[in-house]
Short mmCIF file of C-alpha atoms in Angstrom, two decimals:
data_model
loop_
_atom_site.label_atom_id
_atom_site.label_comp_id
_atom_site.label_asym_id
_atom_site.label_seq_id
_atom_site.Cartn_x
_atom_site.Cartn_y
_atom_site.Cartn_z
CA UNK Y 1 -26.33 8.59 30.54
CA UNK Y 2 -25.51 7.24 33.90
CA UNK Y 3 -22.29 7.09 35.67
CA UNK Y 4 -20.08 3.89 35.68
CA UNK Y 5 -20.59 1.84 38.44
CA UNK Y 6 -18.06 2.06 41.10
CA UNK Y 7 -17.27 -0.43 43.17
CA UNK Y 8 -15.71 0.43 46.57
CA UNK Y 9 -13.57 -1.88 48.56
CA UNK Y 10 -14.20 -1.70 52.11
CA UNK Y 11 -12.26 -0.23 54.51
CA UNK Y 12 -11.03 -3.11 56.33
CA UNK Y 13 -9.85 -4.64 53.09
CA UNK Y 14 -8.45 -1.54 52.02
CA UNK Y 15 -6.25 -1.51 55.47
CA UNK Y 16 -5.36 -5.44 54.93
CA UNK Y 17 -4.07 -4.33 51.22
CA UNK Y 18 -2.12 -1.47 52.44
CA UNK Y 19 -0.54 -3.54 55.06
CA UNK Y 20 0.66 -6.15 52.57
CA UNK Y 21 1.73 -3.20 50.46
CA UNK Y 22 3.82 -1.98 53.53
CA UNK Y 23 5.08 -5.42 54.44
CA UNK Y 24 6.62 -6.04 51.05
CA UNK Y 25 8.05 -2.53 50.78
CA UNK Y 26 9.99 -3.42 54.29
CA UNK Y 27 10.81 -7.03 53.11
CA UNK Y 28 12.24 -5.83 49.87
CA UNK Y 29 14.21 -3.31 51.62
CA UNK Y 30 15.43 -6.11 54.22
CA UNK Y 31 16.04 -7.92 51.06
CA UNK Y 32 18.25 -5.24 49.23
CA UNK Y 33 20.44 -4.39 52.72
CA UNK Y 34 20.77 -8.26 53.59
CA UNK Y 35 22.34 -8.76 49.69
CA UNK Y 36 24.37 -5.84 49.88
CA UNK Y 37 25.80 -6.65 53.26
CA UNK Y 38 26.13 -10.40 52.76
CA UNK Y 39 27.36 -10.92 48.92
CA UNK Y 40 30.62 -9.04 49.62
CA UNK Y 41 31.27 -11.55 52.01
CA UNK Y 42 30.53 -14.67 50.05
CA UNK Y 43 34.19 -16.20 50.36
CA UNK Y 44 34.65 -15.75 54.04
CA UNK Y 45 30.93 -16.19 55.79
CA UNK Y 46 27.93 -17.92 55.29
CA UNK Y 47 24.93 -15.45 53.61
CA UNK Y 48 21.71 -14.66 55.84
CA UNK Y 49 19.30 -17.08 54.08
CA UNK Y 50 16.42 -15.58 55.89
CA UNK Y 51 15.27 -13.55 53.14
CA UNK Y 52 14.65 -16.18 50.62
CA UNK Y 53 11.47 -18.42 49.73
CA UNK Y 54 11.88 -21.89 50.60
CA UNK Y 55 11.06 -22.80 46.68
CA UNK Y 56 13.59 -20.45 45.49
CA UNK Y 57 15.08 -21.71 41.99
CA UNK Y 58 18.62 -20.85 40.91
CA UNK Y 59 19.18 -20.78 36.99
CA UNK Y 60 22.21 -20.35 35.26
CA UNK Y 61 23.02 -21.66 31.66
CA UNK Y 62 23.67 -25.00 32.51
CA UNK Y 63 21.45 -25.80 35.40
CA UNK Y 64 18.51 -25.32 37.51
CA UNK Y 65 18.03 -26.16 41.18
CA UNK Y 66 14.93 -25.43 43.17
CA UNK Y 67 14.43 -25.22 46.91
CA UNK Y 68 16.58 -23.54 49.76
CA UNK Y 69 18.93 -26.57 50.65
CA UNK Y 70 20.16 -26.35 46.92
CA UNK Y 71 20.62 -22.57 47.03
CA UNK Y 72 22.72 -23.12 50.33
CA UNK Y 73 24.63 -25.94 48.35
CA UNK Y 74 25.46 -23.60 45.31
CA UNK Y 75 26.62 -20.78 47.80
CA UNK Y 76 28.86 -23.70 49.68
CA UNK Y 77 30.18 -24.72 46.29
CA UNK Y 78 31.03 -21.29 45.30
CA UNK Y 79 32.89 -20.64 48.56
CA UNK Y 80 34.49 -23.96 48.13
CA UNK Y 81 35.64 -23.55 44.63
CA UNK Y 82 36.82 -19.94 45.29
CA UNK Y 83 39.19 -21.12 48.48
CA UNK Y 84 40.53 -23.79 46.42
CA UNK Y 85 41.22 -21.96 43.23
CA UNK Y 86 42.30 -18.42 44.40
CA UNK Y 87 44.72 -17.24 46.99
CA UNK Y 88 42.38 -14.11 47.17
CA UNK Y 89 39.09 -13.68 45.99
CA UNK Y 90 36.37 -10.99 46.44
CA UNK Y 91 32.85 -10.05 45.26
CA UNK Y 92 32.08 -6.09 44.66
CA UNK Y 93 28.53 -5.41 44.37
CA UNK Y 94 28.17 -2.43 42.03
CA UNK Y 95 24.24 -2.09 41.81
CA UNK Y 96 21.13 -3.60 43.24
CA UNK Y 97 17.61 -3.11 41.80
CA UNK Y 98 14.25 -4.12 40.98
CA UNK Y 99 13.64 -4.11 37.15
CA UNK Y 100 10.26 -5.66 37.79
CA UNK Y 101 7.82 -7.03 40.50
CA UNK Y 102 9.48 -10.13 42.25
CA UNK Y 103 12.63 -9.65 40.77
CA UNK Y 104 16.03 -8.30 42.17
CA UNK Y 105 19.35 -7.86 39.96
CA UNK Y 106 22.59 -7.51 41.50
CA UNK Y 107 25.27 -6.32 39.20
CA UNK Y 108 28.80 -7.43 40.94
CA UNK Y 109 32.05 -8.42 39.94
CA UNK Y 110 34.49 -10.89 41.19
CA UNK Y 111 38.11 -10.22 41.74
CA UNK Y 112 40.60 -12.75 42.51
CA UNK Y 113 44.24 -14.20 42.30
CA UNK Y 114 44.56 -17.67 41.12
CA UNK Y 115 46.51 -19.80 43.00
CA UNK Y 116 50.13 -20.63 41.53
CA UNK Y 117 50.33 -17.03 39.39
CA UNK Y 118 52.89 -14.70 39.90
CA UNK Y 119 50.42 -12.12 41.14
CA UNK Y 120 48.15 -11.43 38.19
CA UNK Y 121 44.63 -10.57 39.00
CA UNK Y 122 41.59 -11.96 37.28
CA UNK Y 123 38.16 -10.18 37.00
CA UNK Y 124 34.82 -11.51 35.83
CA UNK Y 125 31.64 -9.24 35.79
CA UNK Y 126 27.92 -10.56 36.09
CA UNK Y 127 24.69 -10.31 37.58
CA UNK Y 128 22.36 -12.39 39.79
CA UNK Y 129 18.89 -12.17 39.27
CA UNK Y 130 17.03 -13.06 42.65
#
């Protein structure tokens, strides 16, 4: 019985593939760092949109939006409503991880003091899937 046929990838193709993998992990690290820094500032500063693809899709139980301009609008609306409804509001990021290729999950907790309240604080926990 003859040994199975082995196809060897040329060195140039191996180098290109390795470079692609290296670039992916560098970009993944940049995405993690950017999300960790930007999300807590959601209600005070614009996030860095450079980490998002132009064809990004936002999905929640009621809506689906596609495109970076729609995504920017969602962040703007979140900031606007946060400032309109709360006199104090913050977003804490608990964990960021990659459960599968091309997916980043962010576990967060939103805390705020609604306008007109006597100081009671509300909390909502959730996650973003990027």
